[in-house]
PDB file of C-alpha atoms in Angstrom:
ATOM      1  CA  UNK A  17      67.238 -53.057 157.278  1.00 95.00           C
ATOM      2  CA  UNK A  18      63.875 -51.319 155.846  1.00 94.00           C
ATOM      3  CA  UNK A  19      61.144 -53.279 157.978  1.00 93.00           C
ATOM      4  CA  UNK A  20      59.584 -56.256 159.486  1.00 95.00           C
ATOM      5  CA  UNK A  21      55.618 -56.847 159.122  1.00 92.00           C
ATOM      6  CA  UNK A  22      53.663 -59.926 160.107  1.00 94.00           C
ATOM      7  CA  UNK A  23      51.361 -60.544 156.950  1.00 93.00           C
ATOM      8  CA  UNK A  24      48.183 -62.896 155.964  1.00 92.00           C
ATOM      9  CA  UNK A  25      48.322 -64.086 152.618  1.00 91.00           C
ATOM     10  CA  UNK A  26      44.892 -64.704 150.721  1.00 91.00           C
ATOM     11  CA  UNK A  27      45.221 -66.708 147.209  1.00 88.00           C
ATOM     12  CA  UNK A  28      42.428 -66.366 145.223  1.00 89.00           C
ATOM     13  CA  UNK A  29      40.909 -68.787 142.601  1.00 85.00           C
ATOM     14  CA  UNK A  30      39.006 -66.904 140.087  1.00 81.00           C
ATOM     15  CA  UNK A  31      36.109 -67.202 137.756  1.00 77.00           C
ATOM     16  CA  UNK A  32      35.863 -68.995 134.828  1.00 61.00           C
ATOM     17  CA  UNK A  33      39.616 -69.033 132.856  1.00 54.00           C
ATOM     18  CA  UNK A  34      40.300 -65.527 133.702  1.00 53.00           C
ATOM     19  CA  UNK A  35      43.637 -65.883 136.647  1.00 53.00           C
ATOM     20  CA  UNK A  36      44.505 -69.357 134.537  1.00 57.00           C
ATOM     21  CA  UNK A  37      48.116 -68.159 134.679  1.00 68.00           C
ATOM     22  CA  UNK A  38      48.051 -65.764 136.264  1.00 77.00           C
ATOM     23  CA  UNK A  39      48.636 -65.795 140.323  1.00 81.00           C
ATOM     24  CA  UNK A  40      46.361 -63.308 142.515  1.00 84.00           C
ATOM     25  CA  UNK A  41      47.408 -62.519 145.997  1.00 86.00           C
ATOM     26  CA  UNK A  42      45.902 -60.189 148.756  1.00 88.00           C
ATOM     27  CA  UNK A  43      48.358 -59.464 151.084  1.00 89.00           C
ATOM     28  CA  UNK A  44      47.145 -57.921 154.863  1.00 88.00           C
ATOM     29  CA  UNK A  45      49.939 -56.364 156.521  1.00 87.00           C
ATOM     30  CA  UNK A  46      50.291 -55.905 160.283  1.00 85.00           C
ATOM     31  CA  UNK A  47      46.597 -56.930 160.719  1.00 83.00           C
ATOM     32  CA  UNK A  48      45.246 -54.196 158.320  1.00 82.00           C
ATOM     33  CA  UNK A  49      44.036 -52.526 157.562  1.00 89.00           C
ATOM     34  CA  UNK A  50      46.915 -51.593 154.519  1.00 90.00           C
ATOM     35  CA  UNK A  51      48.170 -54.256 151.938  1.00 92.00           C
ATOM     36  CA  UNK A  52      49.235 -55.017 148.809  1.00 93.00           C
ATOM     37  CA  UNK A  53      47.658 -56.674 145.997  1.00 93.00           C
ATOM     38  CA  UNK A  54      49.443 -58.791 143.636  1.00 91.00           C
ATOM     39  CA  UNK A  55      49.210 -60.088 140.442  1.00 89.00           C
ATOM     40  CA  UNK A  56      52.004 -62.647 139.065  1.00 87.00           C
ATOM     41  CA  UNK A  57      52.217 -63.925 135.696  1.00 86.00           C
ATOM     42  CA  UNK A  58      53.814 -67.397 134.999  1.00 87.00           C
ATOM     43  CA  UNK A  59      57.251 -67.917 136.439  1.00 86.00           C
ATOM     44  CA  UNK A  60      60.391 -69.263 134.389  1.00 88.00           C
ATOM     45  CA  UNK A  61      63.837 -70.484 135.536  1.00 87.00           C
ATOM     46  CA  UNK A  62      67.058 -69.021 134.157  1.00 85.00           C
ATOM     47  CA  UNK A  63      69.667 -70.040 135.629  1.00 79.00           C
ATOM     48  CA  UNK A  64      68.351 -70.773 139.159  1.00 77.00           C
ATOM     49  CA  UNK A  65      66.659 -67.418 138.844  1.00 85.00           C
ATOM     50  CA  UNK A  66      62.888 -67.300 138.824  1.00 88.00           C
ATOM     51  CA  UNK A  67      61.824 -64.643 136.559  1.00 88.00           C
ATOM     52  CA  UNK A  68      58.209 -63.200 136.348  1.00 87.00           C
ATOM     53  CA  UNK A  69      55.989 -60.550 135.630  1.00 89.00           C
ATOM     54  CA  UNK A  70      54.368 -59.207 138.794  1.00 89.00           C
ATOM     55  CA  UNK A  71      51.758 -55.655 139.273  1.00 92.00           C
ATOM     56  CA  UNK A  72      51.440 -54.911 142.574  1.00 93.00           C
ATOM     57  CA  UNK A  73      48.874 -51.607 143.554  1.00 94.00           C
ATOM     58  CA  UNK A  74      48.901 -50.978 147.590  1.00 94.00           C
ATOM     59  CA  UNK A  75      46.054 -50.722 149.542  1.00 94.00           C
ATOM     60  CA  UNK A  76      44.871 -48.802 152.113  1.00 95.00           C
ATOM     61  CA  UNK A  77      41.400 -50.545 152.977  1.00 94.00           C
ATOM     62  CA  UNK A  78      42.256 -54.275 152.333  1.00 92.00           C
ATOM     63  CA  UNK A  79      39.234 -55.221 153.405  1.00 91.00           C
ATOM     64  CA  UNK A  80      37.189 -53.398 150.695  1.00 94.00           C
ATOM     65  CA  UNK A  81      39.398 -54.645 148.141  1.00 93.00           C
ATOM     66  CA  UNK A  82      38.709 -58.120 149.975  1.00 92.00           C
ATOM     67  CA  UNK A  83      34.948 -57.632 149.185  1.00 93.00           C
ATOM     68  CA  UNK A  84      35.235 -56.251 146.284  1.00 94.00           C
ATOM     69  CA  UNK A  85      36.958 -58.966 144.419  1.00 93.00           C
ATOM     70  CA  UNK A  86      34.300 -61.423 146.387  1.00 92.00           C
ATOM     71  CA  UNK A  87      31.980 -59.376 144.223  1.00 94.00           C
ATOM     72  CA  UNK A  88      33.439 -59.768 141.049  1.00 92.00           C
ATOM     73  CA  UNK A  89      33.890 -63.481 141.674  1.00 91.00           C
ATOM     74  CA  UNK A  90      37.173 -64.101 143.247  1.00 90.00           C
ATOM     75  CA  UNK A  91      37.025 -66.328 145.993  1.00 90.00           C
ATOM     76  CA  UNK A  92      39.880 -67.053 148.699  1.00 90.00           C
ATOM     77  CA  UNK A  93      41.695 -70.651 147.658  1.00 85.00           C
ATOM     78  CA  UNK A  94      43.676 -70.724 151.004  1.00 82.00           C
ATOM     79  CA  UNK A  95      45.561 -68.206 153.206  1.00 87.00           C
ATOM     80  CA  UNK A  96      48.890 -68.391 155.025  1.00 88.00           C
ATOM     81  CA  UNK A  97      50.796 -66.279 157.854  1.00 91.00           C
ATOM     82  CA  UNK A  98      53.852 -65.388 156.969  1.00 94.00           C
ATOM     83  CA  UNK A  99      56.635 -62.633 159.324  1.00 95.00           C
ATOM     84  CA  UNK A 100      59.084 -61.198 156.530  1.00 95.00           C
ATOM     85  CA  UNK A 101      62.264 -58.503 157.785  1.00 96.00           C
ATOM     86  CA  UNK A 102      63.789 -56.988 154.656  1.00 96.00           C
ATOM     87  CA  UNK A 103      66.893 -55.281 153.709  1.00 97.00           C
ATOM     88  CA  UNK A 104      68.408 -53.316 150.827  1.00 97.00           C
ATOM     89  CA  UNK A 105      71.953 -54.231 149.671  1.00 96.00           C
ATOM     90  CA  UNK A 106      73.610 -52.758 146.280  1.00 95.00           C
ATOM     91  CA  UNK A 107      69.677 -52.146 144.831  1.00 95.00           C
ATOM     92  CA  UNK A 108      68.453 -55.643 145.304  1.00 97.00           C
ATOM     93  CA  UNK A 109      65.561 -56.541 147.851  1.00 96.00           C
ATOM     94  CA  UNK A 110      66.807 -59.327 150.424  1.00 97.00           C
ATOM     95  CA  UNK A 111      64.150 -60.992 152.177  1.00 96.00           C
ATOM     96  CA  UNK A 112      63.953 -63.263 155.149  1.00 96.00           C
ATOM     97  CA  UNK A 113      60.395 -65.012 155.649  1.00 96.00           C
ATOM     98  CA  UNK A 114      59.572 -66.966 158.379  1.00 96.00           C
ATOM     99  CA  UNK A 115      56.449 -69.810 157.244  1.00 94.00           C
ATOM    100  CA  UNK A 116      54.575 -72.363 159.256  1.00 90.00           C
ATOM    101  CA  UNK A 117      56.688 -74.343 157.052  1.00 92.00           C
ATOM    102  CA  UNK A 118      60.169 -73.057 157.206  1.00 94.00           C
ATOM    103  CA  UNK A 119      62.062 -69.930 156.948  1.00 96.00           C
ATOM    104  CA  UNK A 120      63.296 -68.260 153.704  1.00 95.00           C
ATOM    105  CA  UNK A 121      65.831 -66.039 151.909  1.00 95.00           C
ATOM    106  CA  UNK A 122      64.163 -64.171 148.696  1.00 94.00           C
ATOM    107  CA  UNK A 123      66.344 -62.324 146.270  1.00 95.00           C
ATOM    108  CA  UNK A 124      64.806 -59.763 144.061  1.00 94.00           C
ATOM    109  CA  UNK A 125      66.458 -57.335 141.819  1.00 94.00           C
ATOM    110  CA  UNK A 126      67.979 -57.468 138.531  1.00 93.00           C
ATOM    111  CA  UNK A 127      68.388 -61.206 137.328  1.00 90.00           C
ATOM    112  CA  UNK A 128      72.344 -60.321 135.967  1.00 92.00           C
ATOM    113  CA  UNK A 129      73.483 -59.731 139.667  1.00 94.00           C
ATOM    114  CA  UNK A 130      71.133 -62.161 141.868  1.00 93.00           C
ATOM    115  CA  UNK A 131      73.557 -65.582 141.297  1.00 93.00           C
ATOM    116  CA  UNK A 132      76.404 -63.283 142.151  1.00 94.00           C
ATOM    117  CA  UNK A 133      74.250 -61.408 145.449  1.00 95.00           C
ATOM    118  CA  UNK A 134      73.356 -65.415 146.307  1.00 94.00           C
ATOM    119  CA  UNK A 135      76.781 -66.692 146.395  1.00 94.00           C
ATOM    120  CA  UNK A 136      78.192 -63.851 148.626  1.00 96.00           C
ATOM    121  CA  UNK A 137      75.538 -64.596 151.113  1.00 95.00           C
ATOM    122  CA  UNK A 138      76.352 -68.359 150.901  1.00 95.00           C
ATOM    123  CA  UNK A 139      73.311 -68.996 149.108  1.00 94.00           C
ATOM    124  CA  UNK A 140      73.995 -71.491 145.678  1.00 92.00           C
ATOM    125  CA  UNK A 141      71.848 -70.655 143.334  1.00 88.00           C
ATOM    126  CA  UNK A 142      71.390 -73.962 142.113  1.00 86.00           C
ATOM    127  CA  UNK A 143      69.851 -74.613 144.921  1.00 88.00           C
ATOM    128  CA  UNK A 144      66.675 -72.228 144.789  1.00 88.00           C
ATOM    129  CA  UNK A 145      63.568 -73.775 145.038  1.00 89.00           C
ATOM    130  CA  UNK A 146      61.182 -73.564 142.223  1.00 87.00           C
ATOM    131  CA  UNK A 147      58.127 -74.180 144.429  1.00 89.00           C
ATOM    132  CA  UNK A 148      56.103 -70.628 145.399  1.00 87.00           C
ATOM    133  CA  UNK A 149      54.763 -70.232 149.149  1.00 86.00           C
ATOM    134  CA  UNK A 150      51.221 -70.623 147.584  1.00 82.00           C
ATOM    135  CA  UNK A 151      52.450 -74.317 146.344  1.00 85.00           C
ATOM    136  CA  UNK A 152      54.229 -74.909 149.430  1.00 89.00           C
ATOM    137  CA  UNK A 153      51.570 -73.805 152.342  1.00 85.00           C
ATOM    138  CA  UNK A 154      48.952 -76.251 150.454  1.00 82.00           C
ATOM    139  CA  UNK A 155      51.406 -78.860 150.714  1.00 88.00           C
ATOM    140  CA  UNK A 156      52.065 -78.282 153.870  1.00 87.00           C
ATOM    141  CA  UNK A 157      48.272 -77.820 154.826  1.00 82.00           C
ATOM    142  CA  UNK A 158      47.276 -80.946 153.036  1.00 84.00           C
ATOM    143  CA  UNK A 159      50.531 -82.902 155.064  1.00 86.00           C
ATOM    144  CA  UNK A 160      48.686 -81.918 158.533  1.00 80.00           C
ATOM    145  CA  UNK A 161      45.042 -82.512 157.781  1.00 70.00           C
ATOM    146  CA  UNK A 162      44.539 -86.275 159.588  1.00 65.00           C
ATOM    147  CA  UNK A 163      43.949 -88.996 157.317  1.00 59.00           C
ATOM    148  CA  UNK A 164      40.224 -91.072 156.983  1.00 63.00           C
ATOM    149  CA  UNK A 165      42.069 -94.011 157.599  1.00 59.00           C
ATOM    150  CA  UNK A 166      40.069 -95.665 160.908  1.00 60.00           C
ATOM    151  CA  UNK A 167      41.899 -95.410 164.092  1.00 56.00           C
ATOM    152  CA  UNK A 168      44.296 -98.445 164.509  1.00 54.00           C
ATOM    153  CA  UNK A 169      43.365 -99.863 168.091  1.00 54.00           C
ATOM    154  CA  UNK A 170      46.616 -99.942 170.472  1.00 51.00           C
ATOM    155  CA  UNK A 171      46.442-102.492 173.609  1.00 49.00           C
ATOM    156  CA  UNK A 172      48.454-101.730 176.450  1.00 47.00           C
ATOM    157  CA  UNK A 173      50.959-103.892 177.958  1.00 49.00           C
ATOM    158  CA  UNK A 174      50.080-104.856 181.532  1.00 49.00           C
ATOM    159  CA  UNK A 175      52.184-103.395 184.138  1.00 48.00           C
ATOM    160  CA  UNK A 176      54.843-106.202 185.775  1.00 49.00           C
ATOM    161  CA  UNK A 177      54.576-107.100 189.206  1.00 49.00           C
ATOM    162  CA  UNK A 178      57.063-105.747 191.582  1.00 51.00           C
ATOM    163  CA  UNK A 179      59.267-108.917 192.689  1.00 47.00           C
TER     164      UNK A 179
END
């Protein structure tokens, strides 16, 4: 095992066209004030294997680098919790994270062994969502905000006499 953190996740939307496909996150780890900042490119599927390009720079003052992009016109989209405990098996990063909306096993190494690393877990690859968290925890959010349907009226049933 190499750690466990408890991490916020801030997504950004950008300005103009400039993060069109590309995927900005700030992540806070522990409660700050270190992180990571990451920037993913557009994912692709091969073979139940998401493949993508991904920078990632750490940071020690997160909340600089919070105001910072805030300054340059980056605004927060939504955020999400997430706990994550990872371990290191055979050079390839296994990750469980725990979500408001489920928990998770990420794979990441070199694409040529992670069907193989999948299957000996009892993990089928086909079976790998294509969904990020980002796509997920808005789906989720959006599932638990109440609808502006009016409140449907419910009338009580009187209470039958004792005999």
């Amino acid at each position: 095992m190499v750690g466990r953190y408890k991490e916020e996740n801030f997504r950004f939307n950008g300005p103009g066209k400039s993060t069109r496909n590309t995927t900005l996150r700030l992540r806070v780890l522990n409660g700050g004030p270190r992180g990571v900042l990451t920037a993913k490119g557009p994912a692709t599927f091969e073979g139940g294997v998401k493949i993508r390009e991904e920078t990632e720079v750490e940071l020690s003052d997160v909340h600089a680098a919070l105001d910072l992009l805030q300054q340059l016109g980056f605004r927060v989209g939504w955020t999400y919790p997430k706990t994550r405990t990872m371990w290191m098996l055979d050079g390839v990063a296994i990750t469980l994270d725990v979500l408001d909306f489920g928990w998770f096993v990420e794979l990441e190494g070199p694409a040529t062994v992670l069907p193989e690393m999948a299957r000996s877990l009892g993990l089928d690859p086909a079976n790998a969502l294509r969904d990020s968290y980002s796509v997920m925890a808005r789906k989720h959010q959006k599932a638990r905000k109440p609808t502006k349907a009016p409140p449907t009226p419910v009338a009580a049933q009187p209470l039958a006499a004792p005999v």
